[in-house]
Amino acid sequence: MAKIVGGMFVSHVPAIGGAIARNLQEDPYWKPFFDGFPPVHRWLEEVKPDVAVVFYNDHGLNFFLDKMPTFAVGAAPQYHNADEGWGIPTLPPYDGAPDLSWSLIEKLVDKEFDPVSCQEMLVDHAFTLPLKLFWPQEGTCPVRLVPVCINTVQHPLPKASRCYKLGEAVGEAIAEWDEDLRVVVIGTGGLSHQLDGERAGFINRDFDLAFMESLIHDPQWATQYSIEEIVEKTGTQGVELLNWLGARGALPPTVSKVHANYHIPISNTAAGLLVVGTGE
Ligand code: DHB
Ligand code: FE
């Protein structure tokens, strides 16, 4: 049976790709951010996942405003990255786990979630950079991937409680998958940031830290808030924390904290990192 070994949650900012490409990990601007990752690398060597299910949002690379699914699940043998215009290197393709993807899609439809199934899917910085941070070695990412894409871009967005329930359904589907696989779930994006409008540069440290803490001890805490309240508290793009809630929903109620880091700012974003284990 497939087992979920833990969850990893991290912000995604295109500038991280530039910093990696230019080896700026020790630069004073970047060091407090990159210093968060060695404990995560050590944990990954212990738990040795085979597959990562990645909850993220696409920013216009695979989906655009003309066709915007609320939820989409990749079911491709490979996922390619492509130039989004940020001037960062395009990363090598990722191996998929299409059998597991289809099982997730079947079970999600059965539970009335109706994701778009994608047998071809380009993956953007929200997918590629967290994977590069977690597995920084040269070449291909060493785990197989299942992308779960949540619309955090064009309103109406799915409510926080619904994203959490999507995650619960994904977690149940993984537990029912009859193959001896070790699975890690990943949520990317956030934490508080607003890139546009009157509140550009908005950051809410108190809310971010309360949210990170809630994922350990009270995982449904943020589901009390409407989308409008989350935007108010975290900024227009801070609502990407929906991806964290999706990933958290896939984990059992009780988890233990492995590591956390929080640093302001990376670009205009409050950068959060959290890893929790299930004990598997
Ligand atoms: C930034 C943050 C994002 O989440 C993103 O997708 C693009 C840019 C930023 O902080 O610059
Ligand atoms: Fe983003």
GROMACS .gro file of C-alpha atoms and ligand atoms in nm, residues 12 57 59 125 240, ligand 2:
model
    6
   12HIS     CA    1   0.756   2.993  -0.490
   57ASN     CA    2  -0.110   2.705  -0.903
   59HIS     CA    3   0.045   3.139  -1.350
  125HIS     CA    4   0.791   2.808  -1.143
  240GLU     CA    5  -0.183   3.087  -0.287
  282FE      FE    6   0.281   3.261  -0.735
   0.00000   0.00000   0.00000
